[in-house]
Amino acid sequence: RSSDLLSRQYGMQMILELLPDLKEKIPQIKFLIIGKGDYEKALRELAEQKGLGGTVEFKGFIEDNNEVEKILCRCAVGMAPYVPFEENYIYYADPGKPKLYLGCGLPIVITRFPAIADEIDKRGAGIAVEYERENIKEAVVKLLKDDSFYKKCRENAVAFSREFDTNYILEKALKQTLCLKRK
């Protein structure tokens, strides 16, 4: 699964850079990284360099999708800080990670790089920001410090996720097909 690979294009390095500042505002913050790959070593080194031993947990590759979902359902925010550079295929794709986060009821902090970012922002299922340090930091703090805003984003995330359910998609397609035949 490509979502299990750790790569520079996913932007986890930005979160690790921000964590010391976030920890000052939210002392109990933890950051969980699921996946493996060539970039894992660089991320581990950055976490160590920043003194984030008790704040960052690397889970590695998890074979069982159900286990990944169980872990995510115990988290507070899904992070999708995709790095906006031309060679990043995410720009041309429909990434699955944001949909997984939505399905687990997680409000998302996402960079305005993939198309789904604007939809997440518009539907209030999280916050879409530019790939800039202060913007990402402010979005995380807003979600984790403003309980009523967080609750609303979480409700919106769950509602939005229903649109990615296979039964919903098939039902919608069937209705559209039937409407076309009636004309």
PDB file of C-alpha atoms in Angstrom:
ATOM      1  CA  ARG A   1       0.000   0.000   0.000  1.00  0.00           C
ATOM      2  CA  SER A   2       1.511   3.314  -1.013  1.00  0.00           C
ATOM      3  CA  SER A   3      -0.056   5.024   2.022  1.00  0.00           C
ATOM      4  CA  ASP A   4       2.297   2.998   4.212  1.00  0.00           C
ATOM      5  CA  LEU A   5       5.417   4.503   2.672  1.00  0.00           C
ATOM      6  CA  LEU A   6       7.113   7.401   4.367  1.00  0.00           C
ATOM      7  CA  SER A   7       8.242   9.980   1.855  1.00  0.00           C
ATOM      8  CA  ARG A   8       9.245  13.644   1.835  1.00  0.00           C
ATOM      9  CA  GLN A   9       6.172  14.483  -0.262  1.00  0.00           C
ATOM     10  CA  TYR A  10       3.845  13.684   2.664  1.00  0.00           C
ATOM     11  CA  GLY A  11       5.256  16.554   4.744  1.00  0.00           C
ATOM     12  CA  MET A  12       5.791  14.789   8.066  1.00  0.00           C
ATOM     13  CA  GLN A  13       9.081  16.679   8.414  1.00  0.00           C
ATOM     14  CA  MET A  14       7.098  19.922   8.741  1.00  0.00           C
ATOM     15  CA  ILE A  15       5.134  18.487  11.673  1.00  0.00           C
ATOM     16  CA  LEU A  16       8.323  17.345  13.375  1.00  0.00           C
ATOM     17  CA  GLU A  17       9.770  20.847  12.904  1.00  0.00           C
ATOM     18  CA  LEU A  18       6.634  22.353  14.486  1.00  0.00           C
ATOM     19  CA  LEU A  19       6.249  19.960  17.404  1.00  0.00           C
ATOM     20  CA  PRO A  20       8.509  21.831  19.852  1.00  0.00           C
ATOM     21  CA  ASP A  21       6.371  24.973  19.343  1.00  0.00           C
ATOM     22  CA  LEU A  22       3.145  22.989  19.526  1.00  0.00           C
ATOM     23  CA  LYS A  23       4.328  21.283  22.709  1.00  0.00           C
ATOM     24  CA  GLU A  24       4.686  24.699  24.364  1.00  0.00           C
ATOM     25  CA  LYS A  25       1.025  25.458  23.613  1.00  0.00           C
ATOM     26  CA  ILE A  26      -0.281  21.906  24.088  1.00  0.00           C
ATOM     27  CA  PRO A  27       2.061  20.075  26.508  1.00  0.00           C
ATOM     28  CA  GLN A  28       0.252  16.723  26.208  1.00  0.00           C
ATOM     29  CA  ILE A  29       0.487  16.612  22.376  1.00  0.00           C
ATOM     30  CA  LYS A  30       1.670  13.362  20.791  1.00  0.00           C
ATOM     31  CA  PHE A  31       2.424  12.654  17.140  1.00  0.00           C
ATOM     32  CA  LEU A  32       1.991   9.190  15.693  1.00  0.00           C
ATOM     33  CA  ILE A  33       3.585   8.128  12.409  1.00  0.00           C
ATOM     34  CA  ILE A  34       2.381   4.951  10.721  1.00  0.00           C
ATOM     35  CA  GLY A  35       4.400   3.597   7.827  1.00  0.00           C
ATOM     36  CA  LYS A  36       7.894   2.759   6.747  1.00  0.00           C
ATOM     37  CA  GLY A  37      10.214   3.615   3.918  1.00  0.00           C
ATOM     38  CA  ASP A  38      13.477   5.202   2.897  1.00  0.00           C
ATOM     39  CA  TYR A  39      12.516   8.524   4.473  1.00  0.00           C
ATOM     40  CA  GLU A  40      11.878   6.966   7.897  1.00  0.00           C
ATOM     41  CA  LYS A  41      15.530   7.285   8.900  1.00  0.00           C
ATOM     42  CA  ALA A  42      15.540  11.021   8.158  1.00  0.00           C
ATOM     43  CA  LEU A  43      12.323  11.491  10.131  1.00  0.00           C
ATOM     44  CA  ARG A  44      13.684   9.549  13.094  1.00  0.00           C
ATOM     45  CA  GLU A  45      16.873  11.613  13.030  1.00  0.00           C
ATOM     46  CA  LEU A  46      14.893  14.856  12.905  1.00  0.00           C
ATOM     47  CA  ALA A  47      12.718  13.728  15.826  1.00  0.00           C
ATOM     48  CA  GLU A  48      15.838  12.887  17.818  1.00  0.00           C
ATOM     49  CA  GLN A  49      17.515  16.180  16.875  1.00  0.00           C
ATOM     50  CA  LYS A  50      14.420  18.078  18.069  1.00  0.00           C
ATOM     51  CA  GLY A  51      14.314  16.110  21.351  1.00  0.00           C
ATOM     52  CA  LEU A  52      10.904  14.618  20.584  1.00  0.00           C
ATOM     53  CA  GLY A  53      11.485  11.143  22.025  1.00  0.00           C
ATOM     54  CA  GLY A  54       8.418  11.150  24.278  1.00  0.00           C
ATOM     55  CA  THR A  55       6.282  13.096  21.823  1.00  0.00           C
ATOM     56  CA  VAL A  56       6.679  11.135  18.583  1.00  0.00           C
ATOM     57  CA  GLU A  57       5.901   7.463  18.138  1.00  0.00           C
ATOM     58  CA  PHE A  58       6.867   5.555  15.007  1.00  0.00           C
ATOM     59  CA  LYS A  59       4.511   2.604  14.560  1.00  0.00           C
ATOM     60  CA  GLY A  60       6.122   1.271  11.397  1.00  0.00           C
ATOM     61  CA  PHE A  61       4.172  -0.694   8.820  1.00  0.00           C
ATOM     62  CA  ILE A  62       0.892  -2.190  10.033  1.00  0.00           C
ATOM     63  CA  GLU A  63      -0.378  -4.985   7.795  1.00  0.00           C
ATOM     64  CA  ASP A  64      -3.964  -5.067   9.080  1.00  0.00           C
ATOM     65  CA  ASN A  65      -6.097  -2.145   7.840  1.00  0.00           C
ATOM     66  CA  ASN A  66      -8.551  -2.714  10.682  1.00  0.00           C
ATOM     67  CA  GLU A  67      -5.736  -2.207  13.183  1.00  0.00           C
ATOM     68  CA  VAL A  68      -4.738   1.047  11.470  1.00  0.00           C
ATOM     69  CA  GLU A  69      -8.343   2.248  11.715  1.00  0.00           C
ATOM     70  CA  LYS A  70      -8.542   1.309  15.405  1.00  0.00           C
ATOM     71  CA  ILE A  71      -5.387   3.300  16.095  1.00  0.00           C
ATOM     72  CA  LEU A  72      -6.610   6.317  14.112  1.00  0.00           C
ATOM     73  CA  CYS A  73      -9.980   6.287  15.867  1.00  0.00           C
ATOM     74  CA  ARG A  74      -8.098   6.948  19.119  1.00  0.00           C
ATOM     75  CA  CYS A  75      -6.343   9.985  17.620  1.00  0.00           C
ATOM     76  CA  ALA A  76      -7.597  13.573  17.611  1.00  0.00           C
ATOM     77  CA  VAL A  77      -6.477  15.075  14.280  1.00  0.00           C
ATOM     78  CA  GLY A  78      -5.396  13.666  10.922  1.00  0.00           C
ATOM     79  CA  MET A  79      -2.367  15.385   9.452  1.00  0.00           C
ATOM     80  CA  ALA A  80      -1.967  15.649   5.667  1.00  0.00           C
ATOM     81  CA  PRO A  81       0.667  18.363   5.115  1.00  0.00           C
ATOM     82  CA  TYR A  82       1.452  17.395   1.511  1.00  0.00           C
ATOM     83  CA  VAL A  83       4.470  19.244   0.140  1.00  0.00           C
ATOM     84  CA  PRO A  84       3.541  21.322  -2.922  1.00  0.00           C
ATOM     85  CA  PHE A  85       6.177  20.586  -5.523  1.00  0.00           C
ATOM     86  CA  GLU A  86       5.608  19.749  -9.169  1.00  0.00           C
ATOM     87  CA  GLU A  87       6.908  16.186  -8.984  1.00  0.00           C
ATOM     88  CA  ASN A  88       4.561  15.288  -6.110  1.00  0.00           C
ATOM     89  CA  TYR A  89       2.039  12.903  -7.664  1.00  0.00           C
ATOM     90  CA  ILE A  90      -0.486  13.832  -4.946  1.00  0.00           C
ATOM     91  CA  TYR A  91      -1.378  16.914  -6.989  1.00  0.00           C
ATOM     92  CA  TYR A  92      -2.593  14.674  -9.815  1.00  0.00           C
ATOM     93  CA  ALA A  93      -4.131  11.992  -7.621  1.00  0.00           C
ATOM     94  CA  ASP A  94      -7.014  11.540  -5.237  1.00  0.00           C
ATOM     95  CA  PRO A  95      -5.151  10.590  -2.044  1.00  0.00           C
ATOM     96  CA  GLY A  96      -6.768   8.005   0.193  1.00  0.00           C
ATOM     97  CA  LYS A  97      -5.257   9.155   3.497  1.00  0.00           C
ATOM     98  CA  PRO A  98      -7.666  12.110   3.979  1.00  0.00           C
ATOM     99  CA  LYS A  99     -10.626   9.807   3.327  1.00  0.00           C
ATOM    100  CA  LEU A 100      -9.304   7.316   5.862  1.00  0.00           C
ATOM    101  CA  TYR A 101      -8.989  10.113   8.423  1.00  0.00           C
ATOM    102  CA  LEU A 102     -12.537  11.305   7.680  1.00  0.00           C
ATOM    103  CA  GLY A 103     -13.850   7.761   8.035  1.00  0.00           C
ATOM    104  CA  CYS A 104     -12.227   7.567  11.466  1.00  0.00           C
ATOM    105  CA  GLY A 105     -13.939  10.807  12.486  1.00  0.00           C
ATOM    106  CA  LEU A 106     -10.744  12.851  12.457  1.00  0.00           C
ATOM    107  CA  PRO A 107     -10.784  16.517  11.570  1.00  0.00           C
ATOM    108  CA  ILE A 108      -7.922  17.081   9.141  1.00  0.00           C
ATOM    109  CA  VAL A 109      -5.191  19.658   8.819  1.00  0.00           C
ATOM    110  CA  ILE A 110      -4.315  19.471   5.133  1.00  0.00           C
ATOM    111  CA  THR A 111      -2.279  21.619   2.811  1.00  0.00           C
ATOM    112  CA  ARG A 112      -4.051  23.190  -0.155  1.00  0.00           C
ATOM    113  CA  PHE A 113      -2.293  20.906  -2.576  1.00  0.00           C
ATOM    114  CA  PRO A 114      -4.633  18.031  -3.445  1.00  0.00           C
ATOM    115  CA  ALA A 115      -8.118  18.869  -4.707  1.00  0.00           C
ATOM    116  CA  ILE A 116      -9.818  17.302  -1.677  1.00  0.00           C
ATOM    117  CA  ALA A 117      -8.285  19.994   0.570  1.00  0.00           C
ATOM    118  CA  ASP A 118     -10.728  22.656  -0.583  1.00  0.00           C
ATOM    119  CA  GLU A 119     -13.645  20.273  -0.080  1.00  0.00           C
ATOM    120  CA  ILE A 120     -12.487  19.450   3.470  1.00  0.00           C
ATOM    121  CA  ASP A 121     -12.238  23.160   4.228  1.00  0.00           C
ATOM    122  CA  LYS A 122     -15.562  24.042   2.578  1.00  0.00           C
ATOM    123  CA  ARG A 123     -17.409  21.311   4.482  1.00  0.00           C
ATOM    124  CA  GLY A 124     -15.827  22.223   7.802  1.00  0.00           C
ATOM    125  CA  ALA A 125     -14.259  18.781   8.191  1.00  0.00           C
ATOM    126  CA  GLY A 126     -10.898  20.292   9.024  1.00  0.00           C
ATOM    127  CA  ILE A 127      -8.667  23.146   7.984  1.00  0.00           C
ATOM    128  CA  ALA A 128      -6.917  23.549   4.632  1.00  0.00           C
ATOM    129  CA  VAL A 129      -3.807  25.737   4.745  1.00  0.00           C
ATOM    130  CA  GLU A 130      -0.821  26.693   2.656  1.00  0.00           C
ATOM    131  CA  TYR A 131       2.326  24.659   3.270  1.00  0.00           C
ATOM    132  CA  GLU A 132       3.732  27.212   5.684  1.00  0.00           C
ATOM    133  CA  ARG A 133       4.908  26.666   9.233  1.00  0.00           C
ATOM    134  CA  GLU A 134       2.677  29.241  10.954  1.00  0.00           C
ATOM    135  CA  ASN A 135      -0.451  28.247   9.038  1.00  0.00           C
ATOM    136  CA  ILE A 136      -0.095  24.578   9.950  1.00  0.00           C
ATOM    137  CA  LYS A 137       0.724  25.412  13.574  1.00  0.00           C
ATOM    138  CA  GLU A 138      -2.285  27.734  13.930  1.00  0.00           C
ATOM    139  CA  ALA A 139      -4.602  25.111  12.424  1.00  0.00           C
ATOM    140  CA  VAL A 140      -3.435  22.402  14.850  1.00  0.00           C
ATOM    141  CA  VAL A 141      -3.734  24.741  17.836  1.00  0.00           C
ATOM    142  CA  LYS A 142      -7.216  25.862  16.733  1.00  0.00           C
ATOM    143  CA  LEU A 143      -8.447  22.284  16.493  1.00  0.00           C
ATOM    144  CA  LEU A 144      -6.896  21.132  19.751  1.00  0.00           C
ATOM    145  CA  LYS A 145      -7.704  24.203  21.853  1.00  0.00           C
ATOM    146  CA  ASP A 146     -11.192  25.187  20.651  1.00  0.00           C
ATOM    147  CA  ASP A 147     -13.470  22.375  21.847  1.00  0.00           C
ATOM    148  CA  SER A 148     -16.640  23.562  20.114  1.00  0.00           C
ATOM    149  CA  PHE A 149     -14.816  24.091  16.803  1.00  0.00           C
ATOM    150  CA  TYR A 150     -13.200  20.664  17.139  1.00  0.00           C
ATOM    151  CA  LYS A 151     -16.535  18.979  17.863  1.00  0.00           C
ATOM    152  CA  LYS A 152     -18.159  20.601  14.825  1.00  0.00           C
ATOM    153  CA  CYS A 153     -15.231  19.605  12.576  1.00  0.00           C
ATOM    154  CA  ARG A 154     -15.430  16.047  13.873  1.00  0.00           C
ATOM    155  CA  GLU A 155     -19.172  15.871  13.133  1.00  0.00           C
ATOM    156  CA  ASN A 156     -18.564  17.296   9.666  1.00  0.00           C
ATOM    157  CA  ALA A 157     -15.733  14.823   9.049  1.00  0.00           C
ATOM    158  CA  VAL A 158     -18.026  11.888   9.826  1.00  0.00           C
ATOM    159  CA  ALA A 159     -20.799  13.325   7.642  1.00  0.00           C
ATOM    160  CA  PHE A 160     -18.401  13.954   4.742  1.00  0.00           C
ATOM    161  CA  SER A 161     -16.900  10.464   5.055  1.00  0.00           C
ATOM    162  CA  ARG A 162     -20.281   8.891   4.314  1.00  0.00           C
ATOM    163  CA  GLU A 163     -19.946  10.115   0.738  1.00  0.00           C
ATOM    164  CA  PHE A 164     -16.970   7.787   0.270  1.00  0.00           C
ATOM    165  CA  ASP A 165     -18.876   4.714   1.472  1.00  0.00           C
ATOM    166  CA  THR A 166     -19.215   2.131  -1.299  1.00  0.00           C
ATOM    167  CA  ASN A 167     -22.950   1.653  -0.693  1.00  0.00           C
ATOM    168  CA  TYR A 168     -23.531   5.416  -0.904  1.00  0.00           C
ATOM    169  CA  ILE A 169     -21.536   5.683  -4.130  1.00  0.00           C
ATOM    170  CA  LEU A 170     -23.330   2.741  -5.749  1.00  0.00           C
ATOM    171  CA  GLU A 171     -26.747   3.987  -4.667  1.00  0.00           C
ATOM    172  CA  LYS A 172     -26.013   7.452  -6.060  1.00  0.00           C
ATOM    173  CA  ALA A 173     -24.726   5.990  -9.348  1.00  0.00           C
ATOM    174  CA  LEU A 174     -27.774   3.743  -9.647  1.00  0.00           C
ATOM    175  CA  LYS A 175     -30.135   6.686  -9.075  1.00  0.00           C
ATOM    176  CA  GLN A 176     -28.313   8.724 -11.721  1.00  0.00           C
ATOM    177  CA  THR A 177     -28.462   5.816 -14.157  1.00  0.00           C
ATOM    178  CA  LEU A 178     -32.191   5.348 -13.579  1.00  0.00           C
ATOM    179  CA  CYS A 179     -32.785   9.075 -14.060  1.00  0.00           C
ATOM    180  CA  LEU A 180     -30.918   8.984 -17.370  1.00  0.00           C
ATOM    181  CA  LYS A 181     -32.998   6.043 -18.632  1.00  0.00           C
ATOM    182  CA  ARG A 182     -36.275   7.792 -17.799  1.00  0.00           C
ATOM    183  CA  LYS A 183     -35.475  10.804 -19.976  1.00  0.00           C
TER     184      LYS A 183
END
